[in-house]
mmCIF file of C-alpha atoms in Angstrom:
data_model
loop_
_atom_site.group_PDB
_atom_site.id
_atom_site.type_symbol
_atom_site.label_atom_id
_atom_site.label_comp_id
_atom_site.label_asym_id
_atom_site.label_seq_id
_atom_site.Cartn_x
_atom_site.Cartn_y
_atom_site.Cartn_z
ATOM 1 C CA MET A 1 -0.218 -0.119 0.317
ATOM 2 C CA ALA A 2 1.581 3.561 -1.301
ATOM 3 C CA PHE A 3 1.578 5.841 1.894
ATOM 4 C CA GLY A 4 3.581 8.245 -0.940
ATOM 5 C CA LEU A 5 6.529 9.912 -0.286
ATOM 6 C CA GLN A 6 8.474 9.626 4.026
ATOM 7 C CA THR A 7 10.454 11.143 6.032
ATOM 8 C CA TYR A 8 13.175 8.049 5.891
ATOM 9 C CA GLN A 9 12.963 8.093 1.551
ATOM 10 C CA ASP A 10 13.654 11.517 1.839
ATOM 11 C CA ASN A 11 17.662 12.773 1.847
ATOM 12 C CA ALA A 12 16.669 16.847 1.291
ATOM 13 C CA ILE A 13 16.102 16.670 4.981
ATOM 14 C CA ARG A 14 18.363 17.988 6.739
ATOM 15 C CA GLU A 15 19.524 16.528 9.983
ATOM 16 C CA ASP A 16 17.886 17.610 13.350
ATOM 17 C CA LEU A 17 21.155 18.036 14.985
ATOM 18 C CA LEU A 18 21.347 21.184 17.927
ATOM 19 C CA ASP A 19 22.930 24.585 16.470
ATOM 20 C CA ILE A 20 25.717 24.270 19.211
ATOM 21 C CA ILE A 21 28.702 22.505 19.746
ATOM 22 C CA ALA A 22 29.749 21.363 23.330
ATOM 23 C CA ASP A 23 33.652 22.508 24.362
ATOM 24 C CA VAL A 24 34.837 20.298 26.551
ATOM 25 C CA SER A 25 38.823 20.654 25.734
ATOM 26 C CA PRO A 26 40.307 21.435 28.496
ATOM 27 C CA ASP A 27 40.613 25.627 29.481
ATOM 28 C CA GLU A 28 42.706 26.000 32.620
ATOM 29 C CA ASN A 29 45.571 27.554 32.339
ATOM 30 C CA PRO A 30 45.587 28.450 36.316
ATOM 31 C CA LEU A 31 49.232 31.256 35.119
ATOM 32 C CA SER A 32 47.932 32.772 31.784
ATOM 33 C CA THR A 33 44.553 33.313 33.493
ATOM 34 C CA MET A 34 46.027 34.335 37.142
ATOM 35 C CA LEU A 35 49.860 36.103 37.319
ATOM 36 C CA LYS A 36 50.799 40.504 36.376
ATOM 37 C CA THR A 37 51.628 41.147 33.655
ATOM 38 C CA GLY A 38 54.114 43.388 32.617
ATOM 39 C CA SER A 39 56.722 44.112 28.981
ATOM 40 C CA ALA A 40 59.521 43.817 27.212
ATOM 41 C CA SER A 41 60.931 46.061 25.346
ATOM 42 C CA GLN A 42 64.331 43.393 24.168
ATOM 43 C CA ARG A 43 64.312 39.306 23.065
ATOM 44 C CA THR A 44 66.120 39.532 26.204
ATOM 45 C CA HIS A 45 64.734 40.246 29.290
ATOM 46 C CA GLN A 46 66.503 41.516 32.609
ATOM 47 C CA TRP A 47 66.086 42.311 35.607
ATOM 48 C CA LEU A 48 67.462 42.357 39.698
ATOM 49 C CA GLU A 49 66.678 40.457 42.165
ATOM 50 C CA ASP A 50 67.814 40.542 45.342
ATOM 51 C CA TYR A 51 68.547 38.393 48.378
ATOM 52 C CA ILE A 52 70.100 38.959 52.358
ATOM 53 C CA ALA A 53 71.102 35.782 53.159
ATOM 54 C CA ARG A 54 71.370 34.440 57.218
ATOM 55 C CA PRO A 55 73.053 35.419 59.700
ATOM 56 C CA THR A 56 74.900 31.657 60.133
ATOM 57 C CA SER A 57 77.484 32.633 63.236
ATOM 58 C CA ASN A 58 77.515 35.155 66.531
ATOM 59 C CA THR A 59 80.590 37.801 65.995
ATOM 60 C CA GLY A 60 80.124 40.117 69.566
ATOM 61 C CA ALA A 61 82.282 43.967 68.351
ATOM 62 C CA VAL A 62 85.187 45.139 70.596
ATOM 63 C CA GLU A 63 84.408 48.770 72.634
ATOM 64 C CA GLY A 64 86.383 50.333 71.529
ATOM 65 C CA ALA A 65 87.149 49.939 67.645
ATOM 66 C CA ALA A 66 87.159 51.326 64.860
ATOM 67 C CA ALA A 67 84.291 50.500 62.590
ATOM 68 C CA THR A 68 85.140 47.461 59.101
ATOM 69 C CA TYR A 69 83.418 47.456 56.760
ATOM 70 C CA ALA A 70 82.517 43.692 55.343
ATOM 71 C CA ASP A 71 80.445 44.394 51.994
ATOM 72 C CA LEU A 72 77.390 43.698 51.016
ATOM 73 C CA THR A 73 76.054 41.904 48.483
ATOM 74 C CA GLN A 74 75.102 43.364 45.832
ATOM 75 C CA PRO A 75 71.450 42.558 43.583
ATOM 76 C CA SER A 76 71.493 39.098 40.703
ATOM 77 C CA ARG A 77 70.733 39.640 37.679
ATOM 78 C CA ARG A 78 68.522 37.014 35.886
ATOM 79 C CA THR A 79 67.482 36.784 32.755
ATOM 80 C CA ASN A 80 64.882 34.969 30.237
ATOM 81 C CA VAL A 81 64.136 35.326 26.853
ATOM 82 C CA THR A 82 60.855 35.965 25.191
ATOM 83 C CA GLN A 83 59.297 33.277 22.475
ATOM 84 C CA ILE A 84 56.937 32.893 20.147
ATOM 85 C CA ILE A 85 54.298 31.071 19.774
ATOM 86 C CA THR A 86 52.232 31.015 17.375
ATOM 87 C CA GLN A 87 48.631 29.433 16.436
ATOM 88 C CA THR A 88 47.670 29.309 12.899
ATOM 89 C CA PHE A 89 44.459 28.171 11.138
ATOM 90 C CA ARG A 90 42.326 28.332 7.673
ATOM 91 C CA VAL A 91 38.970 27.495 6.257
ATOM 92 C CA THR A 92 38.218 26.966 2.720
ATOM 93 C CA GLY A 93 35.879 29.344 0.753
ATOM 94 C CA THR A 94 33.428 26.452 0.205
ATOM 95 C CA GLU A 95 33.835 25.970 4.488
ATOM 96 C CA SER A 96 32.608 29.148 3.888
ATOM 97 C CA ASP A 97 29.897 29.186 2.220
ATOM 98 C CA VAL A 98 27.689 25.797 4.051
ATOM 99 C CA ASN A 99 25.241 25.817 6.317
ATOM 100 C CA VAL A 100 26.957 23.946 8.836
ATOM 101 C CA ALA A 101 25.453 24.021 12.853
ATOM 102 C CA GLY A 102 26.770 25.664 15.614
ATOM 103 C CA MET A 103 29.528 27.775 14.272
ATOM 104 C CA GLY A 104 27.282 30.448 13.162
ATOM 105 C CA ASP A 105 30.423 31.512 10.644
ATOM 106 C CA ALA A 106 33.514 29.362 9.723
ATOM 107 C CA PHE A 107 35.996 31.331 10.465
ATOM 108 C CA GLU A 108 35.281 32.789 13.546
ATOM 109 C CA TYR A 109 34.598 29.863 14.825
ATOM 110 C CA GLN A 110 38.028 29.021 13.879
ATOM 111 C CA LYS A 111 39.700 31.833 14.800
ATOM 112 C CA ALA A 112 37.951 32.284 18.930
ATOM 113 C CA LYS A 113 38.772 28.273 18.673
ATOM 114 C CA ALA A 114 42.299 29.538 17.731
ATOM 115 C CA LEU A 115 43.276 31.597 20.411
ATOM 116 C CA LYS A 116 42.120 29.412 23.206
ATOM 117 C CA GLN A 117 45.136 27.336 21.698
ATOM 118 C CA TRP A 118 47.903 29.273 21.600
ATOM 119 C CA LYS A 119 46.628 30.177 25.722
ATOM 120 C CA ASN A 120 47.424 26.218 25.988
ATOM 121 C CA ASN A 121 50.877 26.800 23.952
ATOM 122 C CA GLN A 122 51.228 29.450 26.660
ATOM 123 C CA GLU A 123 50.695 27.195 29.960
ATOM 124 C CA TYR A 124 52.683 24.393 28.920
ATOM 125 C CA ALA A 125 55.345 27.314 28.346
ATOM 126 C CA LEU A 126 55.731 28.758 31.357
ATOM 127 C CA VAL A 127 55.124 25.127 33.702
ATOM 128 C CA ARG A 128 57.617 23.110 30.950
ATOM 129 C CA SER A 129 59.436 25.007 28.907
ATOM 130 C CA ALA A 130 63.532 25.095 28.417
ATOM 131 C CA LEU A 131 65.647 27.410 28.044
ATOM 132 C CA SER A 132 67.011 28.510 23.743
ATOM 133 C CA SER A 133 67.888 30.660 22.414
ATOM 134 C CA GLY A 134 67.057 29.482 18.851
ATOM 135 C CA ALA A 135 69.161 29.744 15.505
ATOM 136 C CA SER A 136 68.754 29.847 12.081
ATOM 137 C CA GLY A 137 65.523 27.533 11.365
ATOM 138 C CA SER A 138 64.085 26.967 15.348
ATOM 139 C CA GLY A 139 63.369 30.004 17.597
ATOM 140 C CA GLN A 140 63.890 30.483 20.343
ATOM 141 C CA THR A 141 62.659 29.071 24.359
ATOM 142 C CA MET A 142 62.101 31.016 27.134
ATOM 143 C CA ILE A 143 63.300 28.039 30.044
ATOM 144 C CA GLY A 144 60.159 28.629 31.878
ATOM 145 C CA ILE A 145 59.703 27.270 35.577
ATOM 146 C CA GLU A 146 60.275 23.892 35.952
ATOM 147 C CA ALA A 147 63.730 24.087 35.142
ATOM 148 C CA VAL A 148 64.211 28.230 36.892
ATOM 149 C CA VAL A 149 63.000 25.780 40.774
ATOM 150 C CA THR A 150 66.019 25.005 41.845
ATOM 151 C CA SER A 151 66.564 26.427 45.487
ATOM 152 C CA HIS A 152 64.654 24.434 47.291
ATOM 153 C CA TYR A 153 64.661 20.935 44.235
ATOM 154 C CA THR A 154 64.615 17.722 46.108
ATOM 155 C CA ALA A 155 64.506 14.789 43.630
ATOM 156 C CA ARG A 156 62.760 12.277 45.726
ATOM 157 C CA ASN A 157 63.045 8.607 45.382
ATOM 158 C CA SER A 158 61.062 7.193 42.234
ATOM 159 C CA GLY A 159 56.881 5.696 44.014
ATOM 160 C CA THR A 160 57.426 8.226 47.008
ATOM 161 C CA SER A 161 54.722 8.805 49.085
ATOM 162 C CA LEU A 162 53.341 12.467 48.915
ATOM 163 C CA SER A 163 52.107 12.484 52.126
ATOM 164 C CA GLU A 164 51.416 15.309 54.710
ATOM 165 C CA THR A 165 54.842 15.263 56.492
ATOM 166 C CA GLU A 166 55.970 15.182 53.280
ATOM 167 C CA PHE A 167 53.345 18.638 51.722
ATOM 168 C CA ASN A 168 54.994 20.139 54.687
ATOM 169 C CA SER A 169 58.684 19.281 55.007
ATOM 170 C CA MET A 170 58.299 20.830 51.130
ATOM 171 C CA VAL A 171 56.631 24.404 52.900
ATOM 172 C CA TYR A 172 59.253 24.186 56.510
ATOM 173 C CA ASP A 173 61.735 24.155 53.437
ATOM 174 C CA VAL A 174 60.987 27.444 52.711
ATOM 175 C CA ALA A 175 59.970 29.146 55.211
ATOM 176 C CA ASN A 176 63.171 29.065 56.631
ATOM 177 C CA ASP A 177 64.823 30.108 53.587
ATOM 178 C CA VAL A 178 63.311 33.391 53.017
ATOM 179 C CA GLY A 179 60.614 33.608 55.723
ATOM 180 C CA GLN A 180 56.823 32.846 56.487
ATOM 181 C CA ASP A 181 55.475 36.101 54.698
ATOM 182 C CA ASP A 182 57.656 34.992 50.855
ATOM 183 C CA VAL A 183 56.775 30.860 51.794
ATOM 184 C CA PHE A 184 54.575 29.308 48.482
ATOM 185 C CA ASP A 185 50.828 30.343 47.872
ATOM 186 C CA MET A 186 50.136 27.891 45.031
ATOM 187 C CA VAL A 187 50.680 24.231 44.274
ATOM 188 C CA LEU A 188 50.540 22.821 40.852
ATOM 189 C CA THR A 189 50.738 19.191 40.947
ATOM 190 C CA THR A 190 49.219 16.230 38.333
ATOM 191 C CA LEU A 191 45.743 15.995 38.262
ATOM 192 C CA GLN A 192 46.129 12.425 40.612
ATOM 193 C CA LEU A 193 48.509 14.397 43.416
ATOM 194 C CA ARG A 194 45.647 16.882 43.041
ATOM 195 C CA GLN A 195 43.722 13.975 44.285
ATOM 196 C CA LYS A 196 45.753 12.755 46.738
ATOM 197 C CA ILE A 197 46.162 16.245 48.206
ATOM 198 C CA SER A 198 42.269 16.495 49.043
ATOM 199 C CA THR A 199 43.129 13.739 51.333
ATOM 200 C CA PHE A 200 45.162 15.948 54.016
ATOM 201 C CA THR A 201 43.227 16.313 56.882
ATOM 202 C CA ALA A 202 45.426 18.958 58.990
ATOM 203 C CA GLY A 203 44.795 21.978 57.442
ATOM 204 C CA SER A 204 42.349 21.514 54.044
ATOM 205 C CA THR A 205 39.141 22.794 53.401
ATOM 206 C CA LYS A 206 36.842 22.745 49.705
ATOM 207 C CA ASN A 207 36.932 26.631 48.541
ATOM 208 C CA VAL A 208 38.378 30.185 48.270
ATOM 209 C CA ASP A 209 37.906 33.692 49.252
ATOM 210 C CA ALA A 210 35.024 34.403 47.204
ATOM 211 C CA SER A 211 36.813 37.292 46.217
ATOM 212 C CA ASP A 212 39.400 36.863 43.833
ATOM 213 C CA LYS A 213 37.816 37.136 39.919
ATOM 214 C CA ARG A 214 39.966 34.959 37.911
ATOM 215 C CA LEU A 215 38.501 31.383 39.894
ATOM 216 C CA THR A 216 36.087 30.137 38.338
ATOM 217 C CA ARG A 217 34.997 27.487 40.015
ATOM 218 C CA PRO A 218 35.887 25.785 43.794
ATOM 219 C CA VAL A 219 40.419 25.430 44.304
ATOM 220 C CA ALA A 220 40.827 23.400 47.400
ATOM 221 C CA VAL A 221 43.556 24.794 50.553
ATOM 222 C CA TYR A 222 45.531 23.912 52.506
ATOM 223 C CA GLU A 223 46.509 25.878 55.540
ATOM 224 C CA SER A 224 49.980 24.843 57.111
ATOM 225 C CA ASP A 225 51.257 26.880 59.870
ATOM 226 C CA PHE A 226 53.352 28.668 57.836
ATOM 227 C CA GLY A 227 50.269 30.123 54.871
ATOM 228 C CA VAL A 228 47.592 29.616 53.347
ATOM 229 C CA HIS A 229 48.001 26.736 49.958
ATOM 230 C CA LYS A 230 45.766 27.028 47.104
ATOM 231 C CA ILE A 231 45.814 23.405 44.763
ATOM 232 C CA PHE A 232 45.798 22.601 41.583
ATOM 233 C CA GLY A 233 45.003 19.857 39.372
ATOM 234 C CA HIS A 234 47.726 21.009 36.692
ATOM 235 C CA LYS A 235 47.086 19.258 33.293
ATOM 236 C CA ASP A 236 50.933 20.200 32.374
ATOM 237 C CA VAL A 237 52.644 19.719 34.856
ATOM 238 C CA TYR A 238 55.017 17.213 35.041
ATOM 239 C CA SER A 239 53.033 13.906 35.290
ATOM 240 C CA SER A 240 55.085 10.310 33.933
ATOM 241 C CA ASN A 241 56.428 7.874 36.139
ATOM 242 C CA ALA A 242 60.187 8.062 34.025
ATOM 243 C CA THR A 243 62.667 10.248 35.526
ATOM 244 C CA PRO A 244 62.657 12.043 37.879
ATOM 245 C CA GLY A 245 58.460 11.118 38.277
ATOM 246 C CA PRO A 246 55.470 13.291 38.431
ATOM 247 C CA LYS A 247 56.477 16.892 39.968
ATOM 248 C CA VAL A 248 54.213 18.978 42.760
ATOM 249 C CA ILE A 249 55.711 23.138 42.417
ATOM 250 C CA GLY A 250 55.405 25.349 45.139
ATOM 251 C CA LEU A 251 55.779 28.456 43.601
ATOM 252 C CA ARG A 252 54.965 32.479 45.303
ATOM 253 C CA GLU A 253 52.463 33.788 43.311
ATOM 254 C CA ASP A 254 52.613 37.469 43.641
ATOM 255 C CA LYS A 255 56.850 36.508 42.535
ATOM 256 C CA TRP A 256 56.236 35.163 38.588
ATOM 257 C CA ARG A 257 55.261 38.386 35.741
ATOM 258 C CA ILE A 258 54.021 37.108 31.414
ATOM 259 C CA ALA A 259 55.804 40.466 30.232
ATOM 260 C CA TYR A 260 55.031 40.662 26.487
ATOM 261 C CA LEU A 261 56.529 42.022 23.884
ATOM 262 C CA ARG A 262 53.972 41.721 22.162
ATOM 263 C CA LYS A 263 50.348 40.820 22.941
ATOM 264 C CA PRO A 264 48.370 38.130 21.161
ATOM 265 C CA LYS A 265 47.025 39.258 18.239
ATOM 266 C CA TYR A 266 44.658 38.485 15.154
ATOM 267 C CA VAL A 267 46.994 38.760 11.981
ATOM 268 C CA GLU A 268 45.565 37.905 8.693
ATOM 269 C CA LEU A 269 47.896 35.757 6.561
ATOM 270 C CA ALA A 270 47.964 36.892 2.305
ATOM 271 C CA LEU A 271 45.365 34.226 0.405
ATOM 272 C CA ASP A 272 47.460 30.823 -0.861
ATOM 273 C CA GLY A 273 44.339 29.518 -2.788
ATOM 274 C CA ASP A 274 41.000 28.916 -2.508
ATOM 275 C CA ARG A 275 40.395 29.208 1.308
ATOM 276 C CA LYS A 276 41.109 32.309 4.242
ATOM 277 C CA ASN A 277 43.473 31.465 6.343
ATOM 278 C CA GLY A 278 44.420 33.673 9.931
ATOM 279 C CA MET A 279 47.601 33.546 12.893
ATOM 280 C CA ILE A 280 47.465 33.454 15.667
ATOM 281 C CA VAL A 281 50.824 35.699 17.619
ATOM 282 C CA GLY A 282 51.967 36.235 20.586
ATOM 283 C CA GLU A 283 56.439 36.737 22.499
ATOM 284 C CA MET A 284 56.843 36.804 25.877
ATOM 285 C CA THR A 285 58.708 35.423 28.555
ATOM 286 C CA LEU A 286 58.635 34.503 32.132
ATOM 287 C CA GLU A 287 59.755 37.301 35.293
ATOM 288 C CA TYR A 288 61.420 34.974 38.193
ATOM 289 C CA LEU A 289 61.357 37.848 41.013
ATOM 290 C CA ALA A 290 62.231 35.444 43.785
ATOM 291 C CA GLU A 291 63.101 31.976 42.654
ATOM 292 C CA ARG A 292 63.965 30.984 46.844
ATOM 293 C CA ALA A 293 60.374 31.248 47.124
ATOM 294 C CA ASN A 294 59.529 28.404 45.799
ATOM 295 C CA ALA A 295 59.484 24.844 45.085
ATOM 296 C CA LEU A 296 59.290 22.299 43.397
ATOM 297 C CA ARG A 297 59.595 18.098 44.779
ATOM 298 C CA SER A 298 60.033 15.072 42.177
ATOM 299 C CA GLY A 299 59.589 11.191 41.968
ATOM 300 C CA TYR A 300 56.469 11.323 43.952
ATOM 301 C CA ALA A 301 53.480 8.211 43.071
ATOM 302 C CA GLN A 302 50.702 9.298 41.719
ATOM 303 C CA THR A 303 48.356 6.445 44.257
ATOM 304 C CA GLY A 304 48.526 5.068 47.247
#
């Protein structure tokens, strides 16, 4: 019996495709979001860092003696280099004109996506980049946090448990060196070790001051004897069990800064066929203003 043209036969029907594209890509970039920013004027960027050491001995002055003089320590010059970060994208002429779901203007959608990827690339460089001066055909790269923190770096035996005692030992090492007021207040670690810290009981809670508008979701906070520490599970912190092993990084937030030679911007590239090309480009470096206020330990077991 004929019923006429039915929907299952009609190849011209547009799919009932929801006109929204859900983006579940990781966009947790606390450094890019929270660190203060400044400016750089040259590709080699320098600043001064001062440190007054604690005394290790006691000597009394002789009554009536003439004054003697010793040179005080001078500030140290620190250096980093700027790194160019780019993210290109392109859309064909056909893609620009077809009826697509969820994207609106396909080129503008790709531009927004490229900017998010640029920020992800910047975050990875801030954590993991190794210093390189570059050469013909290769770009220079700045030094990142994992390579900067050396004064309080401890490589534990592979598989060491990250206990509450171990964490507080890390805090104490910094407090004993630079004083309580400059102890790190931000902790970056792997997602699994972030869960481990959540099991600590002595000084943990699950909230943070709501006035901090940079934080868009609840953040775990641990309060040690020497201050409060915001705990972030970070996708870019070294997490492999291979040497040196999973890491925990303690940062003094106000002692780090992103210095831009060129803030990220969109650049339209030349046409080279039936397609439109674009690029997000920026150039920046990382300032570490008080390296001794930070700590890094590696080699921890991800579970147990």
